[in-house]
PDB file of C-alpha atoms in Angstrom:
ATOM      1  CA  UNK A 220     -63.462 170.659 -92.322  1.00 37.00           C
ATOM      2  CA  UNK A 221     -65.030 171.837 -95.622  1.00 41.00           C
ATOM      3  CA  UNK A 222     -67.789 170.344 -96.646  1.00 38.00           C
ATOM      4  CA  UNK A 223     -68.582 171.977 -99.929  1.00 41.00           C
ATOM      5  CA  UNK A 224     -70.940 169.227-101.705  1.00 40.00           C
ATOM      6  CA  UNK A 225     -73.287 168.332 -98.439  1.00 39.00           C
ATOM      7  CA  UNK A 226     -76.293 169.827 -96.947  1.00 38.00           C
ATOM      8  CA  UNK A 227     -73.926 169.324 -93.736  1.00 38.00           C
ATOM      9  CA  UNK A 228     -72.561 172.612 -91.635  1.00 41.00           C
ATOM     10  CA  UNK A 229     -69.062 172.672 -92.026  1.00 44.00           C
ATOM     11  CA  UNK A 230     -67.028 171.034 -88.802  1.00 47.00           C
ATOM     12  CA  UNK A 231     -64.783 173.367 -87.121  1.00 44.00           C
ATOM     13  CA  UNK A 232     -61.063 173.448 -88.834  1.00 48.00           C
ATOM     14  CA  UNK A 233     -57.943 174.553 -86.842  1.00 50.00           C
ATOM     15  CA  UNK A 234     -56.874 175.288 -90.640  1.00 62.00           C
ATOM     16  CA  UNK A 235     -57.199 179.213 -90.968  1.00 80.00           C
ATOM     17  CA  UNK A 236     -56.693 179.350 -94.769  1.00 85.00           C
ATOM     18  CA  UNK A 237     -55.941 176.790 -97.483  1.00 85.00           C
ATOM     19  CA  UNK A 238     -56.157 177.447-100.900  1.00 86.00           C
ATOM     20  CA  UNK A 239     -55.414 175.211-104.737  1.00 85.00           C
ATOM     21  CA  UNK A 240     -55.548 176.605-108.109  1.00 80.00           C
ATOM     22  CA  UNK A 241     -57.059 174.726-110.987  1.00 78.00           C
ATOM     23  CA  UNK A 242     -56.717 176.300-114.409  1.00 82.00           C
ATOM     24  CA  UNK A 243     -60.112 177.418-114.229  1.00 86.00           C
ATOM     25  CA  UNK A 244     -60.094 179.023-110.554  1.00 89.00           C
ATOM     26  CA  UNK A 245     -58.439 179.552-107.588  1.00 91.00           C
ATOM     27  CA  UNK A 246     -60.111 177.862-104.475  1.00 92.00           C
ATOM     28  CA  UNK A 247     -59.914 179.043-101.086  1.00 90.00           C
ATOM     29  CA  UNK A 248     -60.760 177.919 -97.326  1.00 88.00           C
ATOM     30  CA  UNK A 249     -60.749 180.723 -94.658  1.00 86.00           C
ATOM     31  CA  UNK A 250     -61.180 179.638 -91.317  1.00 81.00           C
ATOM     32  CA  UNK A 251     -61.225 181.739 -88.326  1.00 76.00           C
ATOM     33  CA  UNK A 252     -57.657 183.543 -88.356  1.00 70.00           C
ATOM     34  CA  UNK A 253     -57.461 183.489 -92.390  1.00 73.00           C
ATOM     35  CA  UNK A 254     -56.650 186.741 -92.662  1.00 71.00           C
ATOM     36  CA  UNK A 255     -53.398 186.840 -90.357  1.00 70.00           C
ATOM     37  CA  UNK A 256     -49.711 186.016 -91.235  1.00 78.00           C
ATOM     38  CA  UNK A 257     -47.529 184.743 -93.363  1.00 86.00           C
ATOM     39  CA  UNK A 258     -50.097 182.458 -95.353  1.00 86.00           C
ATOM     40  CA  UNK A 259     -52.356 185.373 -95.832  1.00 88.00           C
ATOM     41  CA  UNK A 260     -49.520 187.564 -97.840  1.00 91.00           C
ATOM     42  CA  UNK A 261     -48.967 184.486 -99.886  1.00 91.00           C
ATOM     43  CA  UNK A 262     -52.275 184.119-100.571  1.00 91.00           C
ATOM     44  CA  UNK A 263     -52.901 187.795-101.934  1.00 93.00           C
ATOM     45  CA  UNK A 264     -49.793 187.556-104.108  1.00 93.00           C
ATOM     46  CA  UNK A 265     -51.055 184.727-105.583  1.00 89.00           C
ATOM     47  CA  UNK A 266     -54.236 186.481-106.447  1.00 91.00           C
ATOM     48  CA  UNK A 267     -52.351 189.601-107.945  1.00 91.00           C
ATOM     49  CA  UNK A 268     -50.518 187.134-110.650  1.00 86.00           C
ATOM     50  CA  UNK A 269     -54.406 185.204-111.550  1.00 86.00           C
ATOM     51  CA  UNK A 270     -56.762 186.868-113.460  1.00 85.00           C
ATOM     52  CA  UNK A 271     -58.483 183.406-112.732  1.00 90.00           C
ATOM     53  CA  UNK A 272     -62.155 183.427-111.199  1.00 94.00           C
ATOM     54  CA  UNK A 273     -61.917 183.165-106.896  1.00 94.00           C
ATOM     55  CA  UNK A 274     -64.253 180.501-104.925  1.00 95.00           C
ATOM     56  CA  UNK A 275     -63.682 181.427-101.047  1.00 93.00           C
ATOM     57  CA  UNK A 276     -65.541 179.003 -98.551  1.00 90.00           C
ATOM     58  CA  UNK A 277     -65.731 180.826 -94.676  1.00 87.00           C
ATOM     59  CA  UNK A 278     -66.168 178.846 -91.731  1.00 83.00           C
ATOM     60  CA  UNK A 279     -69.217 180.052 -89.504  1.00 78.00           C
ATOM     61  CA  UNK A 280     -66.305 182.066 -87.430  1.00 78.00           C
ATOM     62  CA  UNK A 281     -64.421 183.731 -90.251  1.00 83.00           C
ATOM     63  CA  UNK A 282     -64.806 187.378 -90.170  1.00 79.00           C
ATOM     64  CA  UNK A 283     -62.908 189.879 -91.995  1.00 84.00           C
ATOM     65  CA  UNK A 284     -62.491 193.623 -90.967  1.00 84.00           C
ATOM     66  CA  UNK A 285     -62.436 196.790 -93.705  1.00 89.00           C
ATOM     67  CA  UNK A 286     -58.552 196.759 -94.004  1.00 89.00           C
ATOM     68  CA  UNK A 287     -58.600 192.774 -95.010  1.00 89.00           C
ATOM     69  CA  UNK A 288     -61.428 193.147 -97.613  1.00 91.00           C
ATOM     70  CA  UNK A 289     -59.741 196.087 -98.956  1.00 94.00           C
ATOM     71  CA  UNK A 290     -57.234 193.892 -99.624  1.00 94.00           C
ATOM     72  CA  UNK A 291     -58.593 191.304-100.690  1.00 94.00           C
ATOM     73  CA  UNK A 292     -60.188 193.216-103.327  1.00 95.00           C
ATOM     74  CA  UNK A 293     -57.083 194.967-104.601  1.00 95.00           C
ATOM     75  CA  UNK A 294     -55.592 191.418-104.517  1.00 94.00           C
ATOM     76  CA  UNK A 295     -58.885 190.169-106.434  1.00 94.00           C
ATOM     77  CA  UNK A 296     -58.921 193.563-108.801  1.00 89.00           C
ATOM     78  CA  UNK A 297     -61.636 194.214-110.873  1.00 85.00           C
ATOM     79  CA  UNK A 298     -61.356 191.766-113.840  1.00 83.00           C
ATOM     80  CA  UNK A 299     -62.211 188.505-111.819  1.00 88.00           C
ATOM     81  CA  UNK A 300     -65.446 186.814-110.195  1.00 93.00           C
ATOM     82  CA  UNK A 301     -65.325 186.256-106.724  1.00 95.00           C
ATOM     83  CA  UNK A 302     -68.073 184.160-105.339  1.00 96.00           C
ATOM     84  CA  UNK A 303     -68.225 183.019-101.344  1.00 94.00           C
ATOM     85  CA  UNK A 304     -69.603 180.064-100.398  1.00 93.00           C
ATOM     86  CA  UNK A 305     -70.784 179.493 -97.035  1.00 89.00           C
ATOM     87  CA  UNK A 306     -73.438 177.637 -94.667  1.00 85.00           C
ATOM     88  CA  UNK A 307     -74.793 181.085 -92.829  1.00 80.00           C
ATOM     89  CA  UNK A 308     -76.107 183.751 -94.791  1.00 77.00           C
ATOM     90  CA  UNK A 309     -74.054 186.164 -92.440  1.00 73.00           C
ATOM     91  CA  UNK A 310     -70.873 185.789 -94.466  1.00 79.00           C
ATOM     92  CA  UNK A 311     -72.841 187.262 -97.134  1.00 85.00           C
ATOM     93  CA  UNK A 312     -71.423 190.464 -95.709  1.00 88.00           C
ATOM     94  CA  UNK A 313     -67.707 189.234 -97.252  1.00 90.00           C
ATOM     95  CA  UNK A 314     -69.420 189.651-101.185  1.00 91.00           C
ATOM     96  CA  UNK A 315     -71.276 192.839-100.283  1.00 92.00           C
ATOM     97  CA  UNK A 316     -68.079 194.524 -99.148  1.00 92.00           C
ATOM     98  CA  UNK A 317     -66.302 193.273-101.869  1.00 93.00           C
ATOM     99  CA  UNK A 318     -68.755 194.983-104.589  1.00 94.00           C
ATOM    100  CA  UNK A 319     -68.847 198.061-102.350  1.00 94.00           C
ATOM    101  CA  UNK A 320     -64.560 197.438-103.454  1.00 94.00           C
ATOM    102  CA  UNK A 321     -65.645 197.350-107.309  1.00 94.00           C
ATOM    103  CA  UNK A 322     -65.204 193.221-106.921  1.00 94.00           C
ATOM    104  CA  UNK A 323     -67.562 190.861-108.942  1.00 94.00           C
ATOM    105  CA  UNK A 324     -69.022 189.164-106.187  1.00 95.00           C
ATOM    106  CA  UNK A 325     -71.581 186.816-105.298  1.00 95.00           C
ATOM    107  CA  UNK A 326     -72.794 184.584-101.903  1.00 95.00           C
ATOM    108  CA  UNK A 327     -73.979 181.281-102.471  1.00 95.00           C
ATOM    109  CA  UNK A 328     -75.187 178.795 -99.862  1.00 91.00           C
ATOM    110  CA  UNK A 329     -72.859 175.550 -99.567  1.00 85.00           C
ATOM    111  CA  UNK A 330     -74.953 173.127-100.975  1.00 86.00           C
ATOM    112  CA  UNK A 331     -75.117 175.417-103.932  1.00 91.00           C
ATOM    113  CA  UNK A 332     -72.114 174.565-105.652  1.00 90.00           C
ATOM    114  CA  UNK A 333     -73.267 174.178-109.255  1.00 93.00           C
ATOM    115  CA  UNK A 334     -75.241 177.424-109.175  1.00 96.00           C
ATOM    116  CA  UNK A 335     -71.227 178.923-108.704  1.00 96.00           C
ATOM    117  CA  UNK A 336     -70.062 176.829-111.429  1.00 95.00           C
ATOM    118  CA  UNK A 337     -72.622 178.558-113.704  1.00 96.00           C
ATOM    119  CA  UNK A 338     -71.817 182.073-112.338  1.00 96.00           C
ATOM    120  CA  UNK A 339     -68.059 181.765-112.356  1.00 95.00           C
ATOM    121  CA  UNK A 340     -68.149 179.878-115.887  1.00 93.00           C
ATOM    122  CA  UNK A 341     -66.272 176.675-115.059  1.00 92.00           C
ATOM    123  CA  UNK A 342     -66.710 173.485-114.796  1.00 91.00           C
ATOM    124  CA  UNK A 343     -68.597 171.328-111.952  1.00 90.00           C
ATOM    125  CA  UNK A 344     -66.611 168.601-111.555  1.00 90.00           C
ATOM    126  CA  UNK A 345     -63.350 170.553-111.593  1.00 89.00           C
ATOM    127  CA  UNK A 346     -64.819 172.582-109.032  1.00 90.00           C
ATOM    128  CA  UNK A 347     -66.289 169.834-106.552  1.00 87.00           C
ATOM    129  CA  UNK A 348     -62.954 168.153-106.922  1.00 86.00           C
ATOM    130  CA  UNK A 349     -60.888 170.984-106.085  1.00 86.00           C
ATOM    131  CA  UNK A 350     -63.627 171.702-102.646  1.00 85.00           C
ATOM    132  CA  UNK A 351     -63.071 168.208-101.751  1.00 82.00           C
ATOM    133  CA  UNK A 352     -59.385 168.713-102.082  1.00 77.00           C
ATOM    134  CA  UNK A 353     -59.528 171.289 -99.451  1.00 76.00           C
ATOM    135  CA  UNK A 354     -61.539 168.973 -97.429  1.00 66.00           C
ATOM    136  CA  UNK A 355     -58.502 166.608 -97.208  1.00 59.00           C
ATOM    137  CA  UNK A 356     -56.379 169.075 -96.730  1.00 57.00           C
ATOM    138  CA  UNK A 357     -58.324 170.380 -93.671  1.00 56.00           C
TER     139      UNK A 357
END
């Protein structure tokens, strides 16, 4: 499950990606297999037609190889924020390969979910609402 607005790790999800669009930002939940399938393709195209700012959450497990970042980013493009929230600082390796792309991104801890509201420019509520959507989803 995603828990976005605790100091709690996240629980383990069979969900491998969920995602909801606000009209400030596009929200996203990777699990472990995110980046496989149908929902993944679906997912990109969305991100091609949004110029909107992206908030991805990992799961401790998620792990994406060169080939998925790359297109991620060219999903992404240059013109929008990405920032990746997680509870390990070893999915900070997701935002550095996505600048290393030419993607605006940032890692923030998941407890740190105002600090991404102030970086991405929208607001908190919208945001925290849209996180604990996910949650229920998940």
């Amino acid at each position: 499950m995603v828990r976005a607005l605790s100091n709690r790790r996240p629980q383990r999800s069979p969900v491998g990606l969920a995602w909801a669009g606000t009209h400030e930002t596009t929200v996203a939940y990777f699990g472990e297999h995110a980046s496989s399938g149908v929902a993944w393709h679906l997912f990109l195209d969305r991100l091609r037609r949004s110029e909107r700012p992206l908030v991805i959450q990992l799961d401790e497990r998620t792990a994406l190889d060169e080939t998925q970042r790359r297109e991620l980013a060219e999903a992404v493009g240059p013109t929008s924020r990405v920032a990746v929230i997680a509870a390990s600082a070893r999915a900070r390796a997701l935002s550095t390969g996505l600048r290393w792309l030419g993607v605006e991104a940032e890692f923030f801890r998941i407890n740190h979910v105002l600090d991404v509201a102030r970086y991405l420019g929208i607001d908190r509520r919208k945001l925290a609402a849209a996180l604990n959507g996910l949650d229920a989803a998940a």
